[in-house]
PDB file of C-alpha atoms in Angstrom:
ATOM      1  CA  UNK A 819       0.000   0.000   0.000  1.00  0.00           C
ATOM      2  CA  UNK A 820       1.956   2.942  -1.381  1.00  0.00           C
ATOM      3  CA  UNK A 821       0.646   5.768   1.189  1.00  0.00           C
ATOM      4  CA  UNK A 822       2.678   8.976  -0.859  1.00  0.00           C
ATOM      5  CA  UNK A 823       2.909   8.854  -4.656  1.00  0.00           C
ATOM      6  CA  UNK A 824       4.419  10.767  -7.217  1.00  0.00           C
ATOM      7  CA  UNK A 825       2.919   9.932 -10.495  1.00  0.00           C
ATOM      8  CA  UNK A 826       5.210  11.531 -13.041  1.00  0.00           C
ATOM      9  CA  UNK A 827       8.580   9.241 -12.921  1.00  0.00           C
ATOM     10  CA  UNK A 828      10.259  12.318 -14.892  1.00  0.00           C
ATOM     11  CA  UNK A 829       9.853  15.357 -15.932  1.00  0.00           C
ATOM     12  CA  UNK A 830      11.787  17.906 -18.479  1.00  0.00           C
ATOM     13  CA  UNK A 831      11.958  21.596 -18.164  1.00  0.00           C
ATOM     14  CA  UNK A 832      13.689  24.426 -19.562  1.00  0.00           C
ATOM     15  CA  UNK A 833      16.146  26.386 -17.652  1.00  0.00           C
ATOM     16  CA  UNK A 834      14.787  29.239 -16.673  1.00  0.00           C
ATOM     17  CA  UNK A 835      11.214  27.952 -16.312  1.00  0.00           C
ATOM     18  CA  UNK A 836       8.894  27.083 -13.601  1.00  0.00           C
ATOM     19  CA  UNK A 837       9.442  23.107 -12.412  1.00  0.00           C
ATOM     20  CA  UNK A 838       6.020  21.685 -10.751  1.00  0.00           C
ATOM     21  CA  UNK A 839       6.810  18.224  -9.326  1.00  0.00           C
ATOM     22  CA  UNK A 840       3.783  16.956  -7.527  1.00  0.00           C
ATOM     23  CA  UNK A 841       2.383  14.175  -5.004  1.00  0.00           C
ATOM     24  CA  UNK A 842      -0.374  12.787  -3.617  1.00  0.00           C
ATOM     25  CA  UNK A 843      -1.291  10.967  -0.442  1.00  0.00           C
ATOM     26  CA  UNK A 844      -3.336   8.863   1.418  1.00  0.00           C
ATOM     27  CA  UNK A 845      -3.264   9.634   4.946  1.00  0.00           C
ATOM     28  CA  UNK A 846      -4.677  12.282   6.989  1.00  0.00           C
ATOM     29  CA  UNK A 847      -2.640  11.880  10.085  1.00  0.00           C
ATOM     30  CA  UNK A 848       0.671  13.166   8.707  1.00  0.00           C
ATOM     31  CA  UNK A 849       2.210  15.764  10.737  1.00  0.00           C
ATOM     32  CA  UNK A 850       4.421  17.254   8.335  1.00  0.00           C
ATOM     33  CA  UNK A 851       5.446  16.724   4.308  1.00  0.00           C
ATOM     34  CA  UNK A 852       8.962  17.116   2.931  1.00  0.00           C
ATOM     35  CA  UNK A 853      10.505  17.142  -0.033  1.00  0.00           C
ATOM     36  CA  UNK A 854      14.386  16.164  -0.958  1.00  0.00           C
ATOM     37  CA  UNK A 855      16.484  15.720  -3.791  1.00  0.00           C
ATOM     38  CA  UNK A 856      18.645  13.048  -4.573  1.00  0.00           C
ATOM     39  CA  UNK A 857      21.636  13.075  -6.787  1.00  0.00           C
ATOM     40  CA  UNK A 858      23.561   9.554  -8.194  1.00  0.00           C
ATOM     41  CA  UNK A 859      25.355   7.648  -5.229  1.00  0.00           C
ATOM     42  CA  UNK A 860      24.626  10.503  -2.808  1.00  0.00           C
ATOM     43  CA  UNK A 861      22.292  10.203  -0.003  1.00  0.00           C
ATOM     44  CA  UNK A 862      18.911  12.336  -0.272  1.00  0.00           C
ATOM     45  CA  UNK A 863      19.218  16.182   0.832  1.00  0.00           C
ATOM     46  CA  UNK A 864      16.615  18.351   2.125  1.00  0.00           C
ATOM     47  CA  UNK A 865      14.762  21.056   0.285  1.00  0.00           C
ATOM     48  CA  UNK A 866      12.228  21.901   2.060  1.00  0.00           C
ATOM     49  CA  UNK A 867       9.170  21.287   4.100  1.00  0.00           C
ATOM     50  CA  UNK A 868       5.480  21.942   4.963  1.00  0.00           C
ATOM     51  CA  UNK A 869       3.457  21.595   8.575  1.00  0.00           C
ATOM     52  CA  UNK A 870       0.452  19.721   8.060  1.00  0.00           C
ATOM     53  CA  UNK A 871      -1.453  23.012   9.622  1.00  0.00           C
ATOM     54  CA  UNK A 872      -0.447  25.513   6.781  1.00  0.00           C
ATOM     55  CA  UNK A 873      -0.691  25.269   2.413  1.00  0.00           C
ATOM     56  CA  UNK A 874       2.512  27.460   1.751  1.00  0.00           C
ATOM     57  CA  UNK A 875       6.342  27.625   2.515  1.00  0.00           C
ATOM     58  CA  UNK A 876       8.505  29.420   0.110  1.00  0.00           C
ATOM     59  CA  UNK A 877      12.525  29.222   0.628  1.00  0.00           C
ATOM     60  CA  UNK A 878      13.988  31.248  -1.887  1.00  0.00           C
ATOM     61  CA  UNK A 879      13.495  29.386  -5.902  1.00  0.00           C
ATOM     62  CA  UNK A 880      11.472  26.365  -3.888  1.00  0.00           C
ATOM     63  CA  UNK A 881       7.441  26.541  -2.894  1.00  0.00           C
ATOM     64  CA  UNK A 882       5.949  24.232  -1.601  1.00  0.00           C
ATOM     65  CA  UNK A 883       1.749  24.173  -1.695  1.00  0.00           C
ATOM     66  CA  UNK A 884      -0.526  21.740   0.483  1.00  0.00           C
ATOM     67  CA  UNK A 885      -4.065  21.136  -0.577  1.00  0.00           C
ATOM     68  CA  UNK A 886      -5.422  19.048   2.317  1.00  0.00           C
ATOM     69  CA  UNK A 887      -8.466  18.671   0.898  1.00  0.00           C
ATOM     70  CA  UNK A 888      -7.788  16.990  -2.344  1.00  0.00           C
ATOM     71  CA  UNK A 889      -4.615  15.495  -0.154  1.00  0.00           C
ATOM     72  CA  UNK A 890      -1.721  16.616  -2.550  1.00  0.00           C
ATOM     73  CA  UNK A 891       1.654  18.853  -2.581  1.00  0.00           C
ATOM     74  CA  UNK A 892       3.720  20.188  -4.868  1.00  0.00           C
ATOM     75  CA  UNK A 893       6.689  21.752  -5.385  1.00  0.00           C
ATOM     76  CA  UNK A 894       7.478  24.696  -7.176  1.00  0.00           C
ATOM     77  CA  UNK A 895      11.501  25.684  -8.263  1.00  0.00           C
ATOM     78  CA  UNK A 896      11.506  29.168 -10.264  1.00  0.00           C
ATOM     79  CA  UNK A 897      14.115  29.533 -11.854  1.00  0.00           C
ATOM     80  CA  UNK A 898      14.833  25.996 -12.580  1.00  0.00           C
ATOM     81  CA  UNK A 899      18.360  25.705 -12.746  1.00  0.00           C
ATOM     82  CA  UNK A 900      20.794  22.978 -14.794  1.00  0.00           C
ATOM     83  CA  UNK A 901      21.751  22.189 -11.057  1.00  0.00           C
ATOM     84  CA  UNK A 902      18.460  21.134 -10.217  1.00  0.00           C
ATOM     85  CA  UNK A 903      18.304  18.489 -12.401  1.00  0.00           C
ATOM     86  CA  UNK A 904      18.356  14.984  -9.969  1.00  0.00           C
ATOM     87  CA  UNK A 905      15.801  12.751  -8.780  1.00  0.00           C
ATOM     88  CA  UNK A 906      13.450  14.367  -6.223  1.00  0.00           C
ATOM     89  CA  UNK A 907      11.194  12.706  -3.605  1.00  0.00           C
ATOM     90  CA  UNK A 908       8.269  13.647  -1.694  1.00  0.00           C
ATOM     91  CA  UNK A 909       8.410  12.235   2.058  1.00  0.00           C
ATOM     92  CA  UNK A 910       5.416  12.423   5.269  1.00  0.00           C
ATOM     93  CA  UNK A 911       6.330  12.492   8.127  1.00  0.00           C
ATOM     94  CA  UNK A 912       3.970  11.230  11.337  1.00  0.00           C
ATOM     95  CA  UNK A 913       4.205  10.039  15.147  1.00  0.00           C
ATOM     96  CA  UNK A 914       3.941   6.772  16.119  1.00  0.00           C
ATOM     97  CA  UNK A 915       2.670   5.218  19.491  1.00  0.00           C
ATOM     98  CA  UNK A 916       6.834   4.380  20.013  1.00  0.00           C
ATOM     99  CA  UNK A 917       6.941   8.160  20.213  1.00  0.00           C
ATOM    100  CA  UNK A 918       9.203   8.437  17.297  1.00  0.00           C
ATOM    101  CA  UNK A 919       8.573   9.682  13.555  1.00  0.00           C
ATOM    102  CA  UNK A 920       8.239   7.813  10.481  1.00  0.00           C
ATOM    103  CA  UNK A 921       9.004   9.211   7.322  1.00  0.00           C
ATOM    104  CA  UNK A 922       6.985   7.534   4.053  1.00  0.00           C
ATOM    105  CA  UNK A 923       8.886   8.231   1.225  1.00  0.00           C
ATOM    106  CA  UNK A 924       7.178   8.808  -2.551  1.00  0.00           C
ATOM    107  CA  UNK A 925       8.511   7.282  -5.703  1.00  0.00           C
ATOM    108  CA  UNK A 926      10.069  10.116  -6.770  1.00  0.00           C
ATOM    109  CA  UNK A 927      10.545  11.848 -10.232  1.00  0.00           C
ATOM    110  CA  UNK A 928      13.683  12.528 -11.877  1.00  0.00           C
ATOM    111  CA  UNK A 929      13.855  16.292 -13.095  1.00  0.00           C
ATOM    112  CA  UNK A 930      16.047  17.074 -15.719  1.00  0.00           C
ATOM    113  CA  UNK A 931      16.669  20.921 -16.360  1.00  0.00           C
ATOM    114  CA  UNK A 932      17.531  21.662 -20.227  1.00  0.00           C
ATOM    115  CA  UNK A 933      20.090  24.310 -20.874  1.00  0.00           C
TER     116      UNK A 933
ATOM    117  CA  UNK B 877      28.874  19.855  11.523  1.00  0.00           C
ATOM    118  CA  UNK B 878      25.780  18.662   9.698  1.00  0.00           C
ATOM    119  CA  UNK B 879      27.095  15.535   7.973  1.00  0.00           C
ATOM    120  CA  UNK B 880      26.387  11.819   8.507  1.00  0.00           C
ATOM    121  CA  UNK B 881      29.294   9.152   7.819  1.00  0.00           C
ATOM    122  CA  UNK B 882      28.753   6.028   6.394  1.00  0.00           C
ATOM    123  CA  UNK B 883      31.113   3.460   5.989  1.00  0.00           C
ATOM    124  CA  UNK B 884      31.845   1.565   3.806  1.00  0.00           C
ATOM    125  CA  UNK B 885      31.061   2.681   0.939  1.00  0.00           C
ATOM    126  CA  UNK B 886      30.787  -0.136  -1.372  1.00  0.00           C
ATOM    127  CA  UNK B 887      30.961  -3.895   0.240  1.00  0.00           C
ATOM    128  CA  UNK B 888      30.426  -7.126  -1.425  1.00  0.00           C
ATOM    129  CA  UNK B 889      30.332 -10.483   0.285  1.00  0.00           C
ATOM    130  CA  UNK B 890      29.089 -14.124  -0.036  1.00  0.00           C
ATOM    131  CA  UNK B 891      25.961 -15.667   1.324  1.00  0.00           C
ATOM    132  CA  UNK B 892      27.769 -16.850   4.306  1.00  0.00           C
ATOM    133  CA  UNK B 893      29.529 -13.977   5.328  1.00  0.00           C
ATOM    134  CA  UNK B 894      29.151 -11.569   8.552  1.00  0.00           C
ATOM    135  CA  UNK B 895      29.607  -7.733   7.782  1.00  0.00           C
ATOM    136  CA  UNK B 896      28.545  -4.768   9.253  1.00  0.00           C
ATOM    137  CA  UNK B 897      27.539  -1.111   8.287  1.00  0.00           C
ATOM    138  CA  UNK B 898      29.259   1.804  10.267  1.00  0.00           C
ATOM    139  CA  UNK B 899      27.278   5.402  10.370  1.00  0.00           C
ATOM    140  CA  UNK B 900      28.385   7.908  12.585  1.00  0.00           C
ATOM    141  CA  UNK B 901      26.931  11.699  13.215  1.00  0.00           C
ATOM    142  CA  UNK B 902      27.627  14.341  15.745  1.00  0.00           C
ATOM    143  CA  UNK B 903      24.574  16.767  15.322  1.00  0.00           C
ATOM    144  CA  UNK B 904      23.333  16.058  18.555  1.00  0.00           C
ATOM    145  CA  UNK B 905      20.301  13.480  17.093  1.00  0.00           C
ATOM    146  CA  UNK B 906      18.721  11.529  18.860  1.00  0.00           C
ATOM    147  CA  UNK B 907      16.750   9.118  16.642  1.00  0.00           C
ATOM    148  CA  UNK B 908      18.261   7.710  13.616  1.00  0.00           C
ATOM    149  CA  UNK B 909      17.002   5.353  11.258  1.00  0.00           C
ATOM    150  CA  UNK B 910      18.006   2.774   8.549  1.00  0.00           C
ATOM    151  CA  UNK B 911      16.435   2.707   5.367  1.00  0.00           C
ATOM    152  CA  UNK B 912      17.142   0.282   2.354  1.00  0.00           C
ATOM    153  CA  UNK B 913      16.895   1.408  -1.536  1.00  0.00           C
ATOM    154  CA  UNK B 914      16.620  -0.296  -4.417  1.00  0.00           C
ATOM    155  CA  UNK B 915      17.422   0.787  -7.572  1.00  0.00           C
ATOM    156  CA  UNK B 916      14.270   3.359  -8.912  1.00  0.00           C
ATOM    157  CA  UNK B 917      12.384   2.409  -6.130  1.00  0.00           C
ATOM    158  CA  UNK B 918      12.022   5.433  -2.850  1.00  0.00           C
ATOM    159  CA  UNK B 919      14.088   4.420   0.561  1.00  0.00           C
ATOM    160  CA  UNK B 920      12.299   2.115   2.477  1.00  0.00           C
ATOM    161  CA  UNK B 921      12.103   2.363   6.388  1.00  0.00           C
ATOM    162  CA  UNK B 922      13.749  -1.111   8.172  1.00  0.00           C
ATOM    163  CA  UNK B 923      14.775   0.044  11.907  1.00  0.00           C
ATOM    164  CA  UNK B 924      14.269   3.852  13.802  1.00  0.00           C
ATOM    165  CA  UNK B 925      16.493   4.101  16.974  1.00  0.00           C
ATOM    166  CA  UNK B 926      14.965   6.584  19.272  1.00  0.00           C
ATOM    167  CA  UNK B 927      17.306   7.868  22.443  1.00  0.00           C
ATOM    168  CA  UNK B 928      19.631   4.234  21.722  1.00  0.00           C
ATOM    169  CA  UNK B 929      16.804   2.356  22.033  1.00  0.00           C
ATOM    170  CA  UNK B 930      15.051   0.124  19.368  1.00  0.00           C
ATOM    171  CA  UNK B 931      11.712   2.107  18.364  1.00  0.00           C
ATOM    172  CA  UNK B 932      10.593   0.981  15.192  1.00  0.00           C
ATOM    173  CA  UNK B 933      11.728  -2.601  13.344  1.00  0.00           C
ATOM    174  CA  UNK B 934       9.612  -2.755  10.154  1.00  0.00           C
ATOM    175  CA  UNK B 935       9.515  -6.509   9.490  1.00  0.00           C
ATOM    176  CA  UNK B 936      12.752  -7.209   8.544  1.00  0.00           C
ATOM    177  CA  UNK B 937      14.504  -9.931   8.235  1.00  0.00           C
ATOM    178  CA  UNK B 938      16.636 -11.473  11.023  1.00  0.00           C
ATOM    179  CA  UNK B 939      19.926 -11.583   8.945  1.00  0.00           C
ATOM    180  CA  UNK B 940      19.900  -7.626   9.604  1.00  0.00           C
ATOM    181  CA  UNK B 941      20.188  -7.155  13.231  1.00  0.00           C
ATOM    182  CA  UNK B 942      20.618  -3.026  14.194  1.00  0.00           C
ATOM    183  CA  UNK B 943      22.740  -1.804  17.028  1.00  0.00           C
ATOM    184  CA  UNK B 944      22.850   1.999  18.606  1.00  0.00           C
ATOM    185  CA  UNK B 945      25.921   1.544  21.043  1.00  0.00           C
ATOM    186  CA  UNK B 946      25.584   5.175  21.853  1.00  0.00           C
ATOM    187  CA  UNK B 947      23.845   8.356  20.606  1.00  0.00           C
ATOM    188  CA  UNK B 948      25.894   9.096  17.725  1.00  0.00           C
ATOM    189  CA  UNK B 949      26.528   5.566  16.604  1.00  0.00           C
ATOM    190  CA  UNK B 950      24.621   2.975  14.363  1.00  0.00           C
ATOM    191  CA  UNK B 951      25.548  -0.395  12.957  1.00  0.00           C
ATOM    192  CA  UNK B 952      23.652  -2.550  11.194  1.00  0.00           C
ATOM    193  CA  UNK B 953      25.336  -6.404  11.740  1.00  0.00           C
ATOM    194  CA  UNK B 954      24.522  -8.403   8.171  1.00  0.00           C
ATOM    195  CA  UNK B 955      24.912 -12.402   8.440  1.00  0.00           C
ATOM    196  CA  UNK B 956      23.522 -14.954   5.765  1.00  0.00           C
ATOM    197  CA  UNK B 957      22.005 -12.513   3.662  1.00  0.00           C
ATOM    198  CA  UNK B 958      20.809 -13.013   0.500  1.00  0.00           C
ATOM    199  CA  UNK B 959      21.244 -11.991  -3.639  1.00  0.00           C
ATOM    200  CA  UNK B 960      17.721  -9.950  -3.199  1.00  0.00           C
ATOM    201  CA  UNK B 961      19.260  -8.324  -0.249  1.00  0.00           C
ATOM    202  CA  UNK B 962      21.764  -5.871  -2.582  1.00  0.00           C
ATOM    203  CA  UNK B 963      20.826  -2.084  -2.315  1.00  0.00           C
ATOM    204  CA  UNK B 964      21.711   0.964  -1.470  1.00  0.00           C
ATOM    205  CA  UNK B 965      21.818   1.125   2.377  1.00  0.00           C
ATOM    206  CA  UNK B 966      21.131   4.551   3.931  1.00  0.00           C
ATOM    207  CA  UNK B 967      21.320   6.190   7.100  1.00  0.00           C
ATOM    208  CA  UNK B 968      19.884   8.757   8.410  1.00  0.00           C
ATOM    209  CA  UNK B 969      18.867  10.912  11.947  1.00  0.00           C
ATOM    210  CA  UNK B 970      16.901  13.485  12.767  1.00  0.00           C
ATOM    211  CA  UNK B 971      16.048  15.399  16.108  1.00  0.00           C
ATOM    212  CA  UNK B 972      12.903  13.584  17.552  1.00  0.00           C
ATOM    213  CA  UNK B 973       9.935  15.969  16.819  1.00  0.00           C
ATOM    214  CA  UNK B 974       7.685  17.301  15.331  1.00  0.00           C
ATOM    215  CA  UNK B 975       8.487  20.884  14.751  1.00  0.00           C
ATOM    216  CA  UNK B 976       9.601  22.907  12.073  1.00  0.00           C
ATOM    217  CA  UNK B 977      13.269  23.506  11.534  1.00  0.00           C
ATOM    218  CA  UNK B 978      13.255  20.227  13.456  1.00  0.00           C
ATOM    219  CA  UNK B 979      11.859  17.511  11.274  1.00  0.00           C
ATOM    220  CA  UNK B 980      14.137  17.062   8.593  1.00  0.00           C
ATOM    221  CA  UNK B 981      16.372  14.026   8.077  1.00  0.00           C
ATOM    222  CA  UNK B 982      20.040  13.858   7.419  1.00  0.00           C
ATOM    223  CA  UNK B 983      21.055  11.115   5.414  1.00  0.00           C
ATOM    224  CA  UNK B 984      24.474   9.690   4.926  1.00  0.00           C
ATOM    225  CA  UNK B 985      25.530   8.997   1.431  1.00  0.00           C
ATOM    226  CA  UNK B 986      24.789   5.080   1.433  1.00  0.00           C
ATOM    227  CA  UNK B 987      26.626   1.728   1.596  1.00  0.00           C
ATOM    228  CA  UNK B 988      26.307  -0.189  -1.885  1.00  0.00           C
ATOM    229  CA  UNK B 989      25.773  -3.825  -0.948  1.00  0.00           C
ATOM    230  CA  UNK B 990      26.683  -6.527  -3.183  1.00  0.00           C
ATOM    231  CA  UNK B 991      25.312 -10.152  -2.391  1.00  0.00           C
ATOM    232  CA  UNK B 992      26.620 -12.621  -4.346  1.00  0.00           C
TER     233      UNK B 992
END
């Protein structure tokens, strides 16, 4: 039972132009969403991320938008940069009786940024 | 310092063989996980240590057995595992809660494991 999904496996975009990678979810009781990026043989590195409580965060070229309702996210990079170009993975985070966190990753999407 | 160690990086080894994963971080964290990845597939969740204790084992296997010998230490002891078993192992911690500026993970930049 995949809980997060990303339903675009890639995606192509020209530098300079607005990226949208989204995903969807199942489960109401996450506490937070995040998203990372993930380049070859490197482990993944963290953009940015959204409370469960709000439907905006901006840090700098990323956004990222929460619509509870229709239980989706997406991420926004303006301007998309050659750099930027890497797999990138949606992840939501929720407590657990243990009283740790779990993180449920999605099945990412591989960007690739045209020059 | 914000940077988790893994070592090594590459490791192959026979069915019969005992090996263990070394990650290491000193960002005062005080749950760190385990996750497994296979190729185009997301990392999946296998242990979560919270405060050196065992908080979350997600089914696996007994071949993998986690350790947390102190709070900025985690091993993961392999023995008998099998071909299916090669991945990309990753590491990762994180400060236990929920709270922006707090929640993200760090992850290390993976063991490749090779069972032959």
């Amino acid at each position: 039972d995949q809980q997060v999904k990303q339903n675009s496996p890639s995606l192509s975009v020209q530098e300079g132009r607005i990226s949208i990678l989204n995903c969807d979810y199942t489960n109401s009781m996450f506490d937070y969403f995040l998203w990372y990026k993930k380049y070859p043989a490197e482990g993944p590195t963290f953009l940015i991320s959204i409370s469960s409580i709000k439907d905006k965060n901006e840090d700098g070229r990323f956004t990222v938008f929460l619509n509870k309702s229709a239980k989706h996210l997406s991420l926004h990079i303006v301007p998309s940069q050659p750099g930027d170009s890497a797999v990138y993975f949606c992840a939501a985070m929720r407590g657990t009786t243990s009283g740790t966190y779990k993180y449920i990753f999605g099945t990412g999407t591989r960007l690739k940024v045209l020059a | 310092d914000t940077e988790v160690t893994q070592t090594p990086k590459h490791l192959v080894m026979g069915m019969t063989n005992k090996k263990s994963l070394k990650c290491e971080q000193h960002m005062g964290h005080r749950a760190m996980y385990w996750y497994k990845q296979k190729a185009k597939k997301p990392p999946e969740l296998m242990f979560v240590y919270s405060y050196e204790k065992l908080s979350i084992n997600e089914s696996v296997p007994s071949r993998f057995s986690p350790e947390c010998p102190n709070s900025s230490l985690l091993n993961l002891h392999l023995h008998a595992l099998q071909p299916e078993d090669s991945a990309l192992y990753l590491c990762a911690s994180s400060h236990n809660r929920a709270r922006s500026s707090y929640n993200e993970q760090f992850f290390g930049p993976g063991t490749r494991l090779t069972v032959l």
